[in-house]
mmCIF file with all atom_site columns, C-alpha atoms in Angstrom:
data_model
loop_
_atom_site.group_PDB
_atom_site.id
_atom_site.type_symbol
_atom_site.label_atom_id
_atom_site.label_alt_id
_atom_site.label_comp_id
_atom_site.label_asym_id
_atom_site.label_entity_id
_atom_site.label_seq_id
_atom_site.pdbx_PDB_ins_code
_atom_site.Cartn_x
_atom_site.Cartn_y
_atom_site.Cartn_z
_atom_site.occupancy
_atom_site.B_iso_or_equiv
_atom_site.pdbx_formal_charge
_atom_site.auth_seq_id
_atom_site.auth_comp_id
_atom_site.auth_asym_id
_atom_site.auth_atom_id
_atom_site.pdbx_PDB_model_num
ATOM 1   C CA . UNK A 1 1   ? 0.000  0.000  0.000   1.00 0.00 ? 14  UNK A CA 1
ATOM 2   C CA . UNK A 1 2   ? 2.641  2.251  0.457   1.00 0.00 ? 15  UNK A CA 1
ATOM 3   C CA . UNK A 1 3   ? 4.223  2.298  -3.236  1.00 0.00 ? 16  UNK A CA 1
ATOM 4   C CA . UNK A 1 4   ? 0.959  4.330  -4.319  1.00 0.00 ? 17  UNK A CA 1
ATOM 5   C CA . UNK A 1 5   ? 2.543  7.089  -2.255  1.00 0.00 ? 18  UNK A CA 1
ATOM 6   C CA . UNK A 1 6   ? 5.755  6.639  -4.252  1.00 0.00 ? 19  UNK A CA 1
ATOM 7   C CA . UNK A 1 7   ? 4.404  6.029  -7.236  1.00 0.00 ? 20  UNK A CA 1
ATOM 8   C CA . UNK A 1 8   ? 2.379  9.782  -6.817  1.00 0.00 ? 21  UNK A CA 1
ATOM 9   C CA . UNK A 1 9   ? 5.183  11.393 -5.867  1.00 0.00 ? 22  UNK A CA 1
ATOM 10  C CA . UNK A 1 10  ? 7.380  10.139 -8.865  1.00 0.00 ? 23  UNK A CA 1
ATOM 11  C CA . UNK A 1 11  ? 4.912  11.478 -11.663 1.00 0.00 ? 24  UNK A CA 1
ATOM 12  C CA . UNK A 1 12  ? 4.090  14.657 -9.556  1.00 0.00 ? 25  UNK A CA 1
ATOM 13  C CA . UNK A 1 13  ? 7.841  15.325 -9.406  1.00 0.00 ? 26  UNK A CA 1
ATOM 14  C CA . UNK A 1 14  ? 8.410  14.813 -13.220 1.00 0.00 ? 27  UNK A CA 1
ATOM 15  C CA . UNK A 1 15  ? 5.051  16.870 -14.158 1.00 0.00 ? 28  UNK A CA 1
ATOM 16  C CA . UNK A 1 16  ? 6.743  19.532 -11.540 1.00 0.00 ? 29  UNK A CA 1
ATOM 17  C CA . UNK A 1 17  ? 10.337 18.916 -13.800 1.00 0.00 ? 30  UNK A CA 1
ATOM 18  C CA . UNK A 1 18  ? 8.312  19.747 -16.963 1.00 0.00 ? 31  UNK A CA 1
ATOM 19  C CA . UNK A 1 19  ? 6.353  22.668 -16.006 1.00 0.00 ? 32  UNK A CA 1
ATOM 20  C CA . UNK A 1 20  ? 9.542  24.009 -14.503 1.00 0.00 ? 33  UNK A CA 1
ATOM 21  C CA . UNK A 1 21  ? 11.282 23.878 -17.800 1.00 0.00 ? 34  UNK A CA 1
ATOM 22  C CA . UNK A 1 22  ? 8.349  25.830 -19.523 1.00 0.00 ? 35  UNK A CA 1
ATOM 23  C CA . UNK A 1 23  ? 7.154  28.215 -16.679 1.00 0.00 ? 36  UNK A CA 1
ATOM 24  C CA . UNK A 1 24  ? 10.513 28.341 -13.920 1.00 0.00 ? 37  UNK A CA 1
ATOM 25  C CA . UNK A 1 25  ? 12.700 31.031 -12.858 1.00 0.00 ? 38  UNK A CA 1
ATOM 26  C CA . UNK A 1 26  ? 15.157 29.822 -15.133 1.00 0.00 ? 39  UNK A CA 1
ATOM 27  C CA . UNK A 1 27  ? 18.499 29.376 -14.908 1.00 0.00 ? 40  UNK A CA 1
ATOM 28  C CA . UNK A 1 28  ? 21.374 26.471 -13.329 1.00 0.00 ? 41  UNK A CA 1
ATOM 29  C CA . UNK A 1 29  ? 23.569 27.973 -10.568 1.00 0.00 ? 42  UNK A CA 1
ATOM 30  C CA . UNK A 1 30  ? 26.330 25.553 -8.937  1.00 0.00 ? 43  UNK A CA 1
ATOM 31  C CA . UNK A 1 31  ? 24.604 24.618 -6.305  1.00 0.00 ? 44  UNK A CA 1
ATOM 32  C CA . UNK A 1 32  ? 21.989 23.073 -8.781  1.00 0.00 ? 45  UNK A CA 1
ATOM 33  C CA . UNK A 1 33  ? 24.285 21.827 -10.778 1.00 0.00 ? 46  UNK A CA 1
ATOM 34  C CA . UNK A 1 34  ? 26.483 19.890 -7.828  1.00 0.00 ? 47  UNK A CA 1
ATOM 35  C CA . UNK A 1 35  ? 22.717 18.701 -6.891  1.00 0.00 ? 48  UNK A CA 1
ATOM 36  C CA . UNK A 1 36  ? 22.150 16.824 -10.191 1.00 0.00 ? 49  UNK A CA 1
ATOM 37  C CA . UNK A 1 37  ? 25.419 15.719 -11.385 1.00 0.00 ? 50  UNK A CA 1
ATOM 38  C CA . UNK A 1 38  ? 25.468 13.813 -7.680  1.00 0.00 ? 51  UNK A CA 1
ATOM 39  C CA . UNK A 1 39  ? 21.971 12.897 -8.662  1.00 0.00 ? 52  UNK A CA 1
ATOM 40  C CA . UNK A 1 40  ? 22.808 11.030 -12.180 1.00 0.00 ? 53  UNK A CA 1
ATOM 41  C CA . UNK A 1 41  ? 26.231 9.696  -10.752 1.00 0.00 ? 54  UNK A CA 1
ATOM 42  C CA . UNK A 1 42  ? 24.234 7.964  -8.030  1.00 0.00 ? 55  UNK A CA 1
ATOM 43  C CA . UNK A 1 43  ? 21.806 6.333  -10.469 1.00 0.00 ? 56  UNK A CA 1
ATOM 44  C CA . UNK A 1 44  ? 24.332 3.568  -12.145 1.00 0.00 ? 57  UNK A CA 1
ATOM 45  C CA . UNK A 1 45  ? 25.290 3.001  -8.479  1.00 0.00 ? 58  UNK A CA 1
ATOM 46  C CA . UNK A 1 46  ? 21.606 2.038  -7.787  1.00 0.00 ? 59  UNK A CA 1
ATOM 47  C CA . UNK A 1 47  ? 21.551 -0.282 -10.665 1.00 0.00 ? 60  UNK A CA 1
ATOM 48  C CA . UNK A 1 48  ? 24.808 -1.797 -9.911  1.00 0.00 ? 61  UNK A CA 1
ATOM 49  C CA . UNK A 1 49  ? 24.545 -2.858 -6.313  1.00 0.00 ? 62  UNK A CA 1
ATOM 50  C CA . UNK A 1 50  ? 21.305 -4.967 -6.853  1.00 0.00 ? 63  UNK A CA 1
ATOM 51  C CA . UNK A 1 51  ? 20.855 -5.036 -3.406  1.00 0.00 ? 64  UNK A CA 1
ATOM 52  C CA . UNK A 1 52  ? 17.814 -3.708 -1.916  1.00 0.00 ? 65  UNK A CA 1
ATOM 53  C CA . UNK A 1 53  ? 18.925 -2.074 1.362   1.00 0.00 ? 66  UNK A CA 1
ATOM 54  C CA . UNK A 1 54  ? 22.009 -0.481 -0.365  1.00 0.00 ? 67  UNK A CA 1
ATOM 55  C CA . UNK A 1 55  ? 19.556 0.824  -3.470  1.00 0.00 ? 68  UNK A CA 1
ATOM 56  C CA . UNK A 1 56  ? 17.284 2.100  -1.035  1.00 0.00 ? 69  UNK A CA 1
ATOM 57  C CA . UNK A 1 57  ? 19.791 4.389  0.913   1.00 0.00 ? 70  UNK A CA 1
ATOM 58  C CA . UNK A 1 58  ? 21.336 5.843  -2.234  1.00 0.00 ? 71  UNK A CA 1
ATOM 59  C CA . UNK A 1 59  ? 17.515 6.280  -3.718  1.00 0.00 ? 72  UNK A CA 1
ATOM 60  C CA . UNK A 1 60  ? 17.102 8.500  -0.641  1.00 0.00 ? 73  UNK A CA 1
ATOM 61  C CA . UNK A 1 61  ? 20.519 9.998  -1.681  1.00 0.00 ? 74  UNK A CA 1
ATOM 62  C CA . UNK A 1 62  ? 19.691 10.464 -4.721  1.00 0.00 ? 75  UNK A CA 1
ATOM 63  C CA . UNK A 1 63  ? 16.102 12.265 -3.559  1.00 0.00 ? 76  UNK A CA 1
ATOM 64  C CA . UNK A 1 64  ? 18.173 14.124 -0.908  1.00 0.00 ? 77  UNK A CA 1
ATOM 65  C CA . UNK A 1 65  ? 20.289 15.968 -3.767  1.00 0.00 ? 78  UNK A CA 1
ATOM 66  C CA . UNK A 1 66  ? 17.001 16.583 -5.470  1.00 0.00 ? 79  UNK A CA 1
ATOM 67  C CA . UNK A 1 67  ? 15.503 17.997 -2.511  1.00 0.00 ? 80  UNK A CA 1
ATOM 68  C CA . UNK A 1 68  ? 18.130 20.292 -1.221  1.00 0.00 ? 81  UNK A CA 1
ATOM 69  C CA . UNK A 1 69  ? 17.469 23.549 -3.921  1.00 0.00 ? 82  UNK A CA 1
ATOM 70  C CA . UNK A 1 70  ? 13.913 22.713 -2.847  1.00 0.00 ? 83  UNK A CA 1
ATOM 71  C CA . UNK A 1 71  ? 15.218 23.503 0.963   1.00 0.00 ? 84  UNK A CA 1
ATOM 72  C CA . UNK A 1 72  ? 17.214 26.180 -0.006  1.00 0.00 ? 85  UNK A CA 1
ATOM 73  C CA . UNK A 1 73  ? 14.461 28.215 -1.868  1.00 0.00 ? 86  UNK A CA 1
ATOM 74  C CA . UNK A 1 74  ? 11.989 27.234 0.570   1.00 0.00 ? 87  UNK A CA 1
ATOM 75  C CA . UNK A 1 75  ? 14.537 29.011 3.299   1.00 0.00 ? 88  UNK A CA 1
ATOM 76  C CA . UNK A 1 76  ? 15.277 31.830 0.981   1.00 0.00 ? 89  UNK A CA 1
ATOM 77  C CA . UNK A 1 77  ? 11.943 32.691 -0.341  1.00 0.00 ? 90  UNK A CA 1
ATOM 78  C CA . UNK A 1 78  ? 9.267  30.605 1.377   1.00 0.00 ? 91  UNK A CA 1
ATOM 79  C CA . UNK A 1 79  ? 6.573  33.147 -0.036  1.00 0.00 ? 92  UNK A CA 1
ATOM 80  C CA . UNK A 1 80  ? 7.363  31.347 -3.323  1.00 0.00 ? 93  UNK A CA 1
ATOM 81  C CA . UNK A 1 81  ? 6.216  28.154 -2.010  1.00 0.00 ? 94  UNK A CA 1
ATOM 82  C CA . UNK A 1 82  ? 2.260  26.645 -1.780  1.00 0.00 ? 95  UNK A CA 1
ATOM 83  C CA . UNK A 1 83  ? 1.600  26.526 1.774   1.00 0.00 ? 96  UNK A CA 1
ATOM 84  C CA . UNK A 1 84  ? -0.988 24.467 1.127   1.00 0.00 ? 97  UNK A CA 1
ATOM 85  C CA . UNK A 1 85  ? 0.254  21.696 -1.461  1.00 0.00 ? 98  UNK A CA 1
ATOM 86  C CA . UNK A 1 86  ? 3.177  21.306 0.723   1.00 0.00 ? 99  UNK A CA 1
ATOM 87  C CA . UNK A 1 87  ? 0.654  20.375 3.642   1.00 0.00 ? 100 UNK A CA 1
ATOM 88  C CA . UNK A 1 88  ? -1.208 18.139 1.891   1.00 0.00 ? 101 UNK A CA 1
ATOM 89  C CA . UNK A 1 89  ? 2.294  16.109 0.959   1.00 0.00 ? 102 UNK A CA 1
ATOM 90  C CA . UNK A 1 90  ? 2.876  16.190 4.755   1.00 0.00 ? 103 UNK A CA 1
ATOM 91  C CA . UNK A 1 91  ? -0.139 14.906 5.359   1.00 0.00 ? 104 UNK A CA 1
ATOM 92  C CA . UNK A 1 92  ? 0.208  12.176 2.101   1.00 0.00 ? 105 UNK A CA 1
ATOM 93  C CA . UNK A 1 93  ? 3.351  11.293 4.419   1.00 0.00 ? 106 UNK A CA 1
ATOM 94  C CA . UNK A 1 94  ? 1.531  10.659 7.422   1.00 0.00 ? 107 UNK A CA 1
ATOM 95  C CA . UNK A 1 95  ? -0.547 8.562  6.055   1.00 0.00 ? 108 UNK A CA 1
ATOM 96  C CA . UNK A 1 96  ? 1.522  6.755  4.297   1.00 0.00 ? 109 UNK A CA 1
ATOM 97  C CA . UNK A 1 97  ? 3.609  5.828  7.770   1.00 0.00 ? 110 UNK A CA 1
ATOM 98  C CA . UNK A 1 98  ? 0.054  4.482  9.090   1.00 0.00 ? 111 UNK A CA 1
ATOM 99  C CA . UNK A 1 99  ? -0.113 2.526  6.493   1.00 0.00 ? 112 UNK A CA 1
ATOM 100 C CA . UNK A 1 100 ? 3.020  0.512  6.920   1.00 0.00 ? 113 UNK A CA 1
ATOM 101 C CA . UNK A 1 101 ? 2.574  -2.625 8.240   1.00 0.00 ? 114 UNK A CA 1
ATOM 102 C CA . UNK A 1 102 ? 5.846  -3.936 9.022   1.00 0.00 ? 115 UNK A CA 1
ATOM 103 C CA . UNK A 1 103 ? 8.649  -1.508 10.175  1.00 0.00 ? 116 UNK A CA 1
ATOM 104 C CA . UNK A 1 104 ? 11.567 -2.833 8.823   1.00 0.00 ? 117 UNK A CA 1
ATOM 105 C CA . UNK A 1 105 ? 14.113 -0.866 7.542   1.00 0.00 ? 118 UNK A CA 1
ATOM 106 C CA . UNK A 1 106 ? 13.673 -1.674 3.868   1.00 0.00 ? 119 UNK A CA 1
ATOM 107 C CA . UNK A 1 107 ? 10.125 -0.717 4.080   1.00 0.00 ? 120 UNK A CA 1
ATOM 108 C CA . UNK A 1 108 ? 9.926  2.120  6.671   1.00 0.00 ? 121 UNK A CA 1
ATOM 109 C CA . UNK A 1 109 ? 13.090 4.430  5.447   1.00 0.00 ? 122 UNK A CA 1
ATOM 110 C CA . UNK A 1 110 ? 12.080 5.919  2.369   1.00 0.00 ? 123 UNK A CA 1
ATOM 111 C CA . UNK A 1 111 ? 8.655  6.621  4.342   1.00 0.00 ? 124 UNK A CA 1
ATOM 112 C CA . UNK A 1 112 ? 10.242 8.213  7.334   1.00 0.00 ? 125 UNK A CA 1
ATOM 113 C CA . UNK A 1 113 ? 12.493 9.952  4.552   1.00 0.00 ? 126 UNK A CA 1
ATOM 114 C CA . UNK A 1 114 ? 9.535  11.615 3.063   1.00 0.00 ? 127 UNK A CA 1
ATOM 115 C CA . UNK A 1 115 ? 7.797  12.258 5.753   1.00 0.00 ? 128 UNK A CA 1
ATOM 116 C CA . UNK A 1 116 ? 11.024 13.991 6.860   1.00 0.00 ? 129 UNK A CA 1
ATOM 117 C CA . UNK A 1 117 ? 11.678 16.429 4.201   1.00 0.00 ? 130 UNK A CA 1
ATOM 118 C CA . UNK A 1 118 ? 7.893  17.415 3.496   1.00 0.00 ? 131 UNK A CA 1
ATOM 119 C CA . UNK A 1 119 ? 7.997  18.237 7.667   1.00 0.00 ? 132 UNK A CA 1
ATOM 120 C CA . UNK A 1 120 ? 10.973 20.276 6.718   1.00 0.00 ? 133 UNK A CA 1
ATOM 121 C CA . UNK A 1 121 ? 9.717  22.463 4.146   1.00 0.00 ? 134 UNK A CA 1
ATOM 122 C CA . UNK A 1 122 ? 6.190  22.599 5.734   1.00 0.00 ? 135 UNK A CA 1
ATOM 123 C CA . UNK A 1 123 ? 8.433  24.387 9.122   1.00 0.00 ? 136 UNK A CA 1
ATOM 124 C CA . UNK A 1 124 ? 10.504 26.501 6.373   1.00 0.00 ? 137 UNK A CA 1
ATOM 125 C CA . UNK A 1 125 ? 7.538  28.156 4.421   1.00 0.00 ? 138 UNK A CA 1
ATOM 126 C CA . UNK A 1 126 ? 5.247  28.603 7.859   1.00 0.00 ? 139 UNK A CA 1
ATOM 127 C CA . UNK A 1 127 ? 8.362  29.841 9.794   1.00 0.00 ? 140 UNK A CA 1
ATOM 128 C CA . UNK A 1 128 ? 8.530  33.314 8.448   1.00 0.00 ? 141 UNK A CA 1
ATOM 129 C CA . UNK A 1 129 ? 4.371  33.483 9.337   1.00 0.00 ? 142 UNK A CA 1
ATOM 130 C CA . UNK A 1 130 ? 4.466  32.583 12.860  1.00 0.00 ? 143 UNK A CA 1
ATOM 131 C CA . UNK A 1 131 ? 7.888  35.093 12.744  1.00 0.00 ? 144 UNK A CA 1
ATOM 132 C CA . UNK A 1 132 ? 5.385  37.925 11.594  1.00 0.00 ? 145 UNK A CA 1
ATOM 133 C CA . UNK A 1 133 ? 3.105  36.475 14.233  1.00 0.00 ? 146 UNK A CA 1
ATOM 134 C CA . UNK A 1 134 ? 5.353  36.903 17.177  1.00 0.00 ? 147 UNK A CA 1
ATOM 135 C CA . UNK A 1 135 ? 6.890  39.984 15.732  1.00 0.00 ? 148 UNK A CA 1
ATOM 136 C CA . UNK A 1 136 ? 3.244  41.435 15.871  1.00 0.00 ? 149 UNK A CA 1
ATOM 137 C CA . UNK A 1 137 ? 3.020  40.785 19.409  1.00 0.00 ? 150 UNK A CA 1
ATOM 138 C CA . UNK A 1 138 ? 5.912  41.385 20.573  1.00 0.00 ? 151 UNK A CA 1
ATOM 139 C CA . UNK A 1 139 ? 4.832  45.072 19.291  1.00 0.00 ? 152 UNK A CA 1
ATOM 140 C CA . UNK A 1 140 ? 1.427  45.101 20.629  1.00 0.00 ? 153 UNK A CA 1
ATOM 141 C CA . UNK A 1 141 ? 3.055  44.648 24.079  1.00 0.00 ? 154 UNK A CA 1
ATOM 142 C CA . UNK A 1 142 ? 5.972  47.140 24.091  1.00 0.00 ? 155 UNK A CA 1
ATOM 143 C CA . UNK A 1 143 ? 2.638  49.498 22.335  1.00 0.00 ? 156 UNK A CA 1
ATOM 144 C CA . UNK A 1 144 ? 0.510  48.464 25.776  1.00 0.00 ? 157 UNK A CA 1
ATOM 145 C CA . UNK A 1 145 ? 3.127  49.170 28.191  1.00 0.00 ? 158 UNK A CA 1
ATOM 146 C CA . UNK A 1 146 ? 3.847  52.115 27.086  1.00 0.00 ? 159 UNK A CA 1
ATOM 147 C CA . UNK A 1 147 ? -0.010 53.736 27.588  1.00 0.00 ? 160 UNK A CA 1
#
C-alpha cells in the first residue's frame, strides 16, 4: 500500500520537472548543478549494487540531492512556495507511515524519509508566518506598556 505514495510522488515530481522547464525562474547555478550531477552519478550506483537495502539508501541519496534547492528556496523565499500543497504532501506522508505494516528498515526508510523532508519544508515556508506572528506581538506589548 505504500508504493501508491511513491508512485504519486514520482509522476508529480516529473510533471513539476516539466512545467519548470516551460514556466521556472530559469536558470542552473552551482549549487543546482552539484545537486544533479550527484543525482545522475548515483543512479548507475543504484543499478549496480542490486541489493535492496544499499539501493534504497542511495535512492534516498539520490532524492536528498534533489531535494536540497527545494530547501534552499523554501529558506530563501518561502513566499514562493504553496503553503498548502506542501501540507497536503505532509499529510500524504503521514498517512503513508500508518499505512506501513511492518517496520523494517527496507520498508519504513524511504517513508520516514519523506515524511522527513515534506515536515521540513512545511516548518521553512510557515516559519517566516508565525515570525510575523510573534513579531506582531511582541509590538502590541511594548505598544501596551507604554499607555
Amino acid at each position: 500500500d505504500t508504493m501508491w505514495l511513491l508512485s504519486s510522488y514520482a509522476f508529480c515530481q516529473l510533471a513539476i520537472a516539466f512545467l519548470s522547464i516551460k514556466n521556472g525562474e530559469g536558470g542552473w547555478n552551482i549549487f543546482d548543478r552539484t545537486c544533479m550531477l550527484g543525482a545522475v552519478i548515483s543512479i548507475p550506483l543504484w543499478w549496480w549494487t542490486k541489493d535492496p537495502l544499499t539501493a534504497i539508501a542511495i535512492n534516498i541519496a539520490i532524492d536528498s540531492l534533489g531535494a536540497l534547492p527545494t530547501i534552499k528556496k523554501s529558506y530563501y523565499y518561502p513566499e514562493t512556495e504553496d503553503l498548502f500543497s506542501w501540507i497536503m504532501f505532509l499529510i500524504a506522508s503521514i498517512l503513508n507511515l500508518g499505512a506501513l505494516e511492518n517496520w523494517s528498515v527496507a520498508l519504513s526508510a524511504y517513508p520516514i524519509y519523506l515524511f522527513s523532508f515534506n515536515i521540513i519544508v512545511v516548518i521553512l515556508v510557515l516559519s517566516p508566518k508565525l515570525n510575523l506572528k510573534k513579531a506582531k506581538r511582541i509590538n502590541k506589548n511594548i505598544f501596551l506598556k507604554k499607555f
